[in-house]
CSV table of C-alpha atoms in Angstrom, one decimal:
chain,number,residue,atom,x,y,z
Y,1054,MET,CA,23.5,42.9,-94.8
Y,1055,GLU,CA,24.8,46.8,-93.3
Y,1056,LEU,CA,22.4,47.8,-90.9
Y,1057,LYS,CA,22.5,51.4,-91.4
Y,1058,ASP,CA,20.2,53.4,-92.7
Y,1059,LYS,CA,17.5,50.1,-92.3
Y,1060,ILE,CA,14.2,50.0,-91.5
Y,1061,VAL,CA,13.8,47.0,-88.7
Y,1062,VAL,CA,11.2,45.3,-87.0
Y,1063,VAL,CA,11.6,43.3,-84.0
Y,1064,THR,CA,9.4,41.0,-82.1
Y,1065,GLY,CA,9.4,39.8,-78.4
Y,1066,ALA,CA,11.0,42.8,-77.7
Y,1067,ALA,CA,9.5,44.0,-74.4
Y,1068,SER,CA,12.6,42.3,-72.7
Y,1069,GLY,CA,15.9,40.0,-72.9
Y,1070,ILE,CA,16.9,39.0,-76.3
Y,1071,GLY,CA,14.4,41.4,-78.7
Y,1072,ARG,CA,15.3,44.6,-76.4
Y,1073,ALA,CA,19.2,43.8,-76.9
Y,1074,LEU,CA,18.6,43.0,-80.8
Y,1075,CYS,CA,16.6,46.5,-80.7
Y,1076,LEU,CA,19.1,48.5,-78.8
Y,1077,ARG,CA,22.0,47.0,-80.9
Y,1078,PHE,CA,20.1,47.9,-84.2
Y,1079,ALA,CA,19.7,51.6,-83.2
Y,1080,LYS,CA,23.5,51.3,-82.1
Y,1081,ALA,CA,24.2,50.0,-85.3
Y,1082,GLY,CA,22.6,53.3,-87.5
Y,1083,SER,CA,19.6,51.7,-88.5
Y,1084,ARG,CA,16.9,54.5,-89.5
Y,1085,ALA,CA,13.6,53.2,-87.9
Y,1086,VAL,CA,12.9,50.3,-85.6
Y,1087,VAL,CA,9.9,48.6,-84.6
Y,1088,VAL,CA,9.1,47.2,-80.9
Y,1089,SER,CA,6.6,45.0,-81.0
Y,1090,ASP,CA,5.4,42.7,-78.1
Y,1091,ILE,CA,2.3,41.6,-76.3
Y,1092,ASN,CA,4.2,43.2,-73.2
Y,1093,VAL,CA,2.6,46.6,-73.9
Y,1094,GLU,CA,4.8,48.2,-71.3
Y,1095,GLY,CA,8.0,46.8,-71.7
Y,1096,MET,CA,7.4,47.7,-75.0
Y,1097,LYS,CA,7.7,51.0,-74.4
Y,1098,GLU,CA,10.6,51.1,-72.5
Y,1099,THR,CA,12.4,49.5,-75.1
Y,1100,VAL,CA,11.2,52.2,-77.5
Y,1101,ALA,CA,12.4,55.1,-74.8
Y,1102,MET,CA,15.8,53.1,-74.5
Y,1103,ILE,CA,16.2,53.9,-78.3
Y,1104,GLY,CA,18.2,57.1,-78.8
Y,1105,ASP,CA,17.2,60.0,-80.8
Y,1106,ASP,CA,19.5,59.2,-83.5
Y,1107,THR,CA,16.9,56.3,-84.5
Y,1108,THR,CA,12.9,56.3,-84.8
Y,1109,ALA,CA,11.3,54.3,-82.7
Y,1110,ILE,CA,7.8,53.1,-82.0
Y,1111,GLY,CA,6.1,50.5,-80.3
Y,1112,ILE,CA,3.4,48.6,-82.0
Y,1113,PRO,CA,1.6,45.7,-79.6
Y,1114,CYS,CA,1.0,42.6,-81.3
Y,1115,ASN,CA,0.5,38.9,-80.4
Y,1116,VAL,CA,2.2,36.9,-82.7
Y,1117,GLY,CA,-0.2,33.8,-82.4
Y,1118,LYS,CA,-2.5,35.5,-84.1
Y,1119,GLU,CA,-2.3,36.1,-87.9
Y,1120,GLN,CA,-4.1,38.9,-88.4
Y,1121,GLU,CA,-2.0,40.9,-85.6
Y,1122,VAL,CA,1.0,40.2,-87.6
Y,1123,SER,CA,-0.6,41.3,-90.4
Y,1124,LYS,CA,-1.7,44.3,-88.8
Y,1125,LEU,CA,2.0,45.0,-87.4
Y,1126,VAL,CA,3.4,44.5,-91.0
Y,1127,ASP,CA,0.7,47.1,-92.5
Y,1128,GLU,CA,1.2,49.6,-89.7
Y,1129,THR,CA,5.2,49.3,-90.3
Y,1130,LEU,CA,5.1,50.0,-94.1
Y,1131,MET,CA,2.5,53.0,-93.3
Y,1132,GLN,CA,4.8,54.8,-92.0
Y,1133,PHE,CA,7.8,53.8,-93.3
Y,1134,LYS,CA,7.3,52.4,-96.8
Y,1135,HIS,CA,9.2,49.1,-96.4
Y,1136,ILE,CA,10.6,46.5,-94.5
Y,1137,ASP,CA,14.5,45.6,-95.0
Y,1138,LEU,CA,14.6,43.7,-91.6
Y,1139,PHE,CA,12.2,41.5,-90.0
Y,1140,CYS,CA,13.5,39.6,-86.7
Y,1141,SER,CA,10.5,37.0,-85.7
Y,1142,ASN,CA,12.2,37.0,-82.3
Y,1143,ALA,CA,9.0,36.1,-79.8
Y,1144,GLY,CA,8.7,32.8,-78.5
Y,1145,ILE,CA,7.8,30.7,-75.3
Y,1146,TYR,CA,8.5,27.7,-73.4
Y,1147,THR,CA,6.7,25.1,-72.3
Y,1148,ILE,CA,8.1,21.9,-70.2
Y,1149,GLY,CA,7.1,18.6,-70.7
Y,1150,ASP,CA,6.9,15.4,-72.4
Y,1151,GLU,CA,4.2,13.9,-74.8
Y,1152,ASN,CA,1.0,14.7,-72.0
Y,1153,VAL,CA,1.6,18.6,-72.1
Y,1154,LEU,CA,-1.9,19.2,-72.7
Y,1155,THR,CA,-3.2,19.7,-76.4
Y,1156,ALA,CA,-4.0,23.2,-75.8
Y,1157,ASP,CA,-0.7,23.8,-74.4
Y,1158,TRP,CA,0.9,22.3,-77.7
Y,1159,GLN,CA,-1.4,24.2,-79.8
Y,1160,SER,CA,-0.4,27.9,-78.3
Y,1161,ILE,CA,3.3,27.1,-78.2
Y,1162,TRP,CA,3.2,25.8,-82.1
Y,1163,ASP,CA,1.0,28.9,-82.4
Y,1164,ILE,CA,3.6,31.3,-81.6
Y,1165,ASN,CA,7.5,29.1,-82.0
Y,1166,VAL,CA,6.1,28.0,-85.7
Y,1167,MET,CA,3.4,29.6,-86.8
Y,1168,ALA,CA,4.4,33.1,-86.1
Y,1169,HIS,CA,7.3,32.8,-88.8
Y,1170,VAL,CA,4.7,31.6,-91.3
Y,1171,PHE,CA,2.4,34.7,-90.2
Y,1172,ALA,CA,5.9,37.0,-90.8
Y,1173,ALA,CA,6.7,35.0,-94.2
Y,1174,ARG,CA,3.0,35.6,-95.5
Y,1175,ALA,CA,3.4,39.4,-94.5
Y,1176,VAL,CA,6.6,40.6,-95.4
Y,1177,LEU,CA,7.6,39.0,-98.6
Y,1178,PRO,CA,5.2,40.6,-100.9
Y,1179,GLY,CA,6.6,43.8,-100.2
Y,1180,MET,CA,10.5,42.2,-100.1
Y,1181,LEU,CA,10.3,40.2,-103.0
Y,1182,ALA,CA,8.6,43.2,-105.0
Y,1183,ARG,CA,11.7,44.9,-104.3
Y,1184,GLY,CA,14.1,42.0,-104.9
Y,1185,GLU,CA,15.7,42.3,-101.4
Y,1186,GLY,CA,14.9,41.4,-97.7
Y,1187,TYR,CA,16.4,39.5,-94.5
Y,1188,LEU,CA,14.5,37.4,-92.3
Y,1189,LEU,CA,15.7,36.3,-89.4
Y,1190,ASN,CA,13.9,33.7,-87.1
Y,1191,THR,CA,14.6,33.2,-83.7
Y,1192,SER,CA,14.8,29.4,-83.0
Y,1193,SER,CA,17.6,27.5,-79.9
Y,1194,ALA,CA,20.3,25.2,-80.2
Y,1195,ALA,CA,17.3,23.1,-79.2
Y,1196,GLY,CA,15.8,23.7,-83.0
Y,1197,LEU,CA,19.2,21.6,-84.1
Y,1198,LEU,CA,20.2,19.9,-81.0
Y,1199,SER,CA,17.2,19.0,-78.4
Y,1200,ALA,CA,15.9,20.1,-75.4
Y,1201,ILE,CA,16.3,17.7,-72.5
Y,1202,GLY,CA,13.0,17.9,-70.4
Y,1203,SER,CA,10.5,19.5,-73.0
Y,1204,ALA,CA,9.4,17.8,-76.3
Y,1205,PRO,CA,7.1,21.2,-77.1
Y,1206,TYR,CA,10.2,23.4,-77.4
Y,1207,SER,CA,12.3,20.8,-79.2
Y,1208,VAL,CA,9.7,20.0,-81.5
Y,1209,THR,CA,8.6,23.5,-82.2
Y,1210,LYS,CA,12.1,25.1,-82.4
Y,1211,HIS,CA,12.9,22.1,-85.2
Y,1212,ALA,CA,10.1,23.5,-87.2
Y,1213,ALA,CA,11.8,27.0,-87.0
Y,1214,ILE,CA,14.6,25.4,-88.4
Y,1215,GLY,CA,12.9,23.6,-91.1
Y,1216,PHE,CA,10.8,26.5,-92.4
Y,1217,ALA,CA,13.4,29.0,-92.3
Y,1218,GLU,CA,15.6,26.2,-94.4
Y,1219,TRP,CA,12.7,26.4,-96.5
Y,1220,LEU,CA,12.2,29.8,-97.2
Y,1221,SER,CA,16.1,30.3,-97.8
Y,1222,ILE,CA,16.2,27.2,-100.5
Y,1223,THR,CA,12.8,28.6,-102.1
Y,1224,TYR,CA,13.9,32.8,-101.9
Y,1225,GLY,CA,17.6,33.1,-101.7
Y,1226,LYS,CA,18.2,33.4,-105.5
Y,1227,ARG,CA,15.4,36.0,-105.3
Y,1228,GLY,CA,17.4,38.2,-103.0
Y,1229,ILE,CA,15.5,37.0,-99.7
Y,1230,ARG,CA,18.5,36.3,-97.3
Y,1231,VAL,CA,16.9,34.3,-94.0
Y,1232,SER,CA,19.2,33.6,-90.4
Y,1233,ALA,CA,18.4,31.3,-88.0
Y,1234,LEU,CA,19.1,32.8,-84.6
Y,1235,CYS,CA,20.2,29.4,-82.6
Y,1236,PRO,CA,21.7,30.2,-78.5
Y,1237,GLN,CA,21.9,27.9,-75.9
Y,1238,ALA,CA,21.3,29.1,-72.7
Y,1239,VAL,CA,20.7,33.3,-72.8
Y,1240,ARG,CA,19.7,35.6,-69.3
Y,1241,THR,CA,16.2,36.3,-70.4
Y,1242,PRO,CA,13.1,36.6,-68.3
Y,1243,MET,CA,12.3,32.9,-70.0
Y,1244,ALA,CA,15.8,31.3,-68.4
Y,1245,ALA,CA,14.6,33.0,-65.0
Y,1246,GLY,CA,15.3,30.0,-62.3
Y,1247,SER,CA,18.2,28.1,-64.8
Y,1248,GLU,CA,20.7,27.5,-62.7
Y,1249,GLU,CA,24.3,28.1,-64.3
Y,1250,GLY,CA,25.0,24.1,-63.3
Y,1251,GLY,CA,21.7,22.8,-65.2
Y,1252,VAL,CA,21.6,21.2,-68.4
Y,1253,ALA,CA,20.7,25.4,-69.9
Y,1254,GLY,CA,23.7,26.5,-68.7
Y,1255,ILE,CA,26.1,23.8,-69.4
Y,1256,ASP,CA,28.2,25.7,-71.9
Y,1257,GLY,CA,27.1,28.9,-70.4
Y,1258,MET,CA,24.8,31.1,-69.8
Y,1259,LEU,CA,25.0,34.5,-72.2
Y,1260,GLU,CA,23.8,38.0,-71.6
Y,1261,PRO,CA,21.4,39.6,-74.5
Y,1262,GLU,CA,24.0,41.5,-75.1
Y,1263,GLN,CA,26.3,39.3,-76.1
Y,1264,LEU,CA,24.2,37.4,-78.6
Y,1265,ALA,CA,23.2,41.0,-80.2
Y,1266,GLU,CA,26.5,41.4,-80.9
Y,1267,SER,CA,26.8,37.8,-82.6
Y,1268,VAL,CA,23.4,38.4,-84.8
Y,1269,VAL,CA,24.9,41.9,-85.9
Y,1270,GLU,CA,28.0,40.1,-86.9
Y,1271,THR,CA,26.4,36.9,-88.6
Y,1272,LEU,CA,23.8,39.2,-90.9
Y,1273,THR,CA,26.5,41.4,-91.8
Y,1274,GLU,CA,28.2,38.0,-93.5
Y,1275,GLU,CA,24.9,37.1,-94.2
Y,1276,ARG,CA,25.5,33.4,-93.0
Y,1277,PHE,CA,22.7,31.4,-92.3
Y,1278,LEU,CA,23.0,29.9,-88.6
Y,1279,VAL,CA,23.8,32.3,-85.9
Y,1280,LEU,CA,25.4,30.7,-83.1
Y,1281,PRO,CA,26.3,32.4,-80.2
Y,1282,HIS,CA,27.6,29.4,-78.2
Y,1283,PRO,CA,30.2,28.0,-80.7
Y,1284,GLU,CA,30.3,25.0,-79.4
Y,1285,VAL,CA,27.1,24.1,-81.0
Y,1286,LEU,CA,28.5,24.0,-84.4
Y,1287,THR,CA,30.8,21.2,-82.6
Y,1288,TYR,CA,27.4,19.1,-81.7
Y,1289,ILE,CA,25.9,19.3,-84.9
Y,1290,ARG,CA,29.1,17.7,-87.0
Y,1291,ARG,CA,29.2,15.1,-83.9
Y,1292,LYS,CA,25.3,14.6,-84.6
Y,1293,ALA,CA,25.7,14.4,-88.4
Y,1294,ASP,CA,28.6,12.3,-87.9
Y,1295,ASP,CA,27.4,9.6,-86.0
Y,1296,TYR,CA,23.2,9.7,-85.2
Y,1297,ASP,CA,23.1,6.9,-82.9
Y,1298,ARG,CA,25.9,7.5,-80.9
Y,1299,TRP,CA,24.7,11.3,-80.4
Y,1300,LEU,CA,21.5,9.9,-79.4
Y,1301,GLY,CA,23.4,7.6,-76.5
Y,1302,GLY,CA,25.3,10.9,-75.5
Y,1303,MET,CA,22.0,12.8,-75.2
Y,1304,GLN,CA,20.4,9.8,-73.1
Y,1305,ARG,CA,23.0,10.3,-70.6
Y,1306,LEU,CA,22.7,13.9,-70.3
Y,1307,HIS,CA,18.5,13.3,-69.6
Y,1308,GLU,CA,19.6,11.0,-66.8
Y,1309,ARG,CA,22.1,13.3,-65.5
Y,1310,PHE,CA,19.6,16.1,-65.5
Y,1311,ALA,CA,16.3,14.6,-65.4
Y,1312,ASP,CA,15.5,15.9,-61.9
Y,1313,SER,CA,16.8,19.1,-62.0
């Protein structure tokens, strides 16, 4: 996909990865960037940072609520008639094991998984009617590997990958392209307090702007996996080659960072 003259929607765009994507898409010549977030002040700041050559508007949205995602898409279509690229980027992190409160499990499930489902339900009819469209779903390397210290994050990011795969398999021959963004540590508010020496930053902590460059490169090539940390591909191959050995290595990693 070439981003020039495209209509793009980005959720979770008040800061971090979402903001960097908005600014990079504008730099690439997108005709319009719809900036969405539950953080209205941050959303407005992102809109203000986008240059005059790209139309930028802010539409607040809690992506964990289907009616709000539908409203986001409807308002975008009212102004721009179609959506070329929908970036379902908003996400949250919940630390803990299986004993995390059920309400917190449900909250992270709604935001990290169902938000992608809600977005697909809202945008796919128009994209399929046009015979083209692109979905970029932010997951994590945790969705391909695992997450030390967070069962809810690992489980929901695996589910996000599964849904993105299903979308690509089901609609790929009908003009719908799908990519899954799977970084390791990125310097965002979600990563605040993480140490470079901790498990999150074991392969280095990227700046959001570096990640955005990787996204644009992958979208241009229309590849499924967006891997800003190239090491992740090696880890996936090791996992597939010998699952038990990989699990043993992850157990040792867990022991190493259990108290960090």
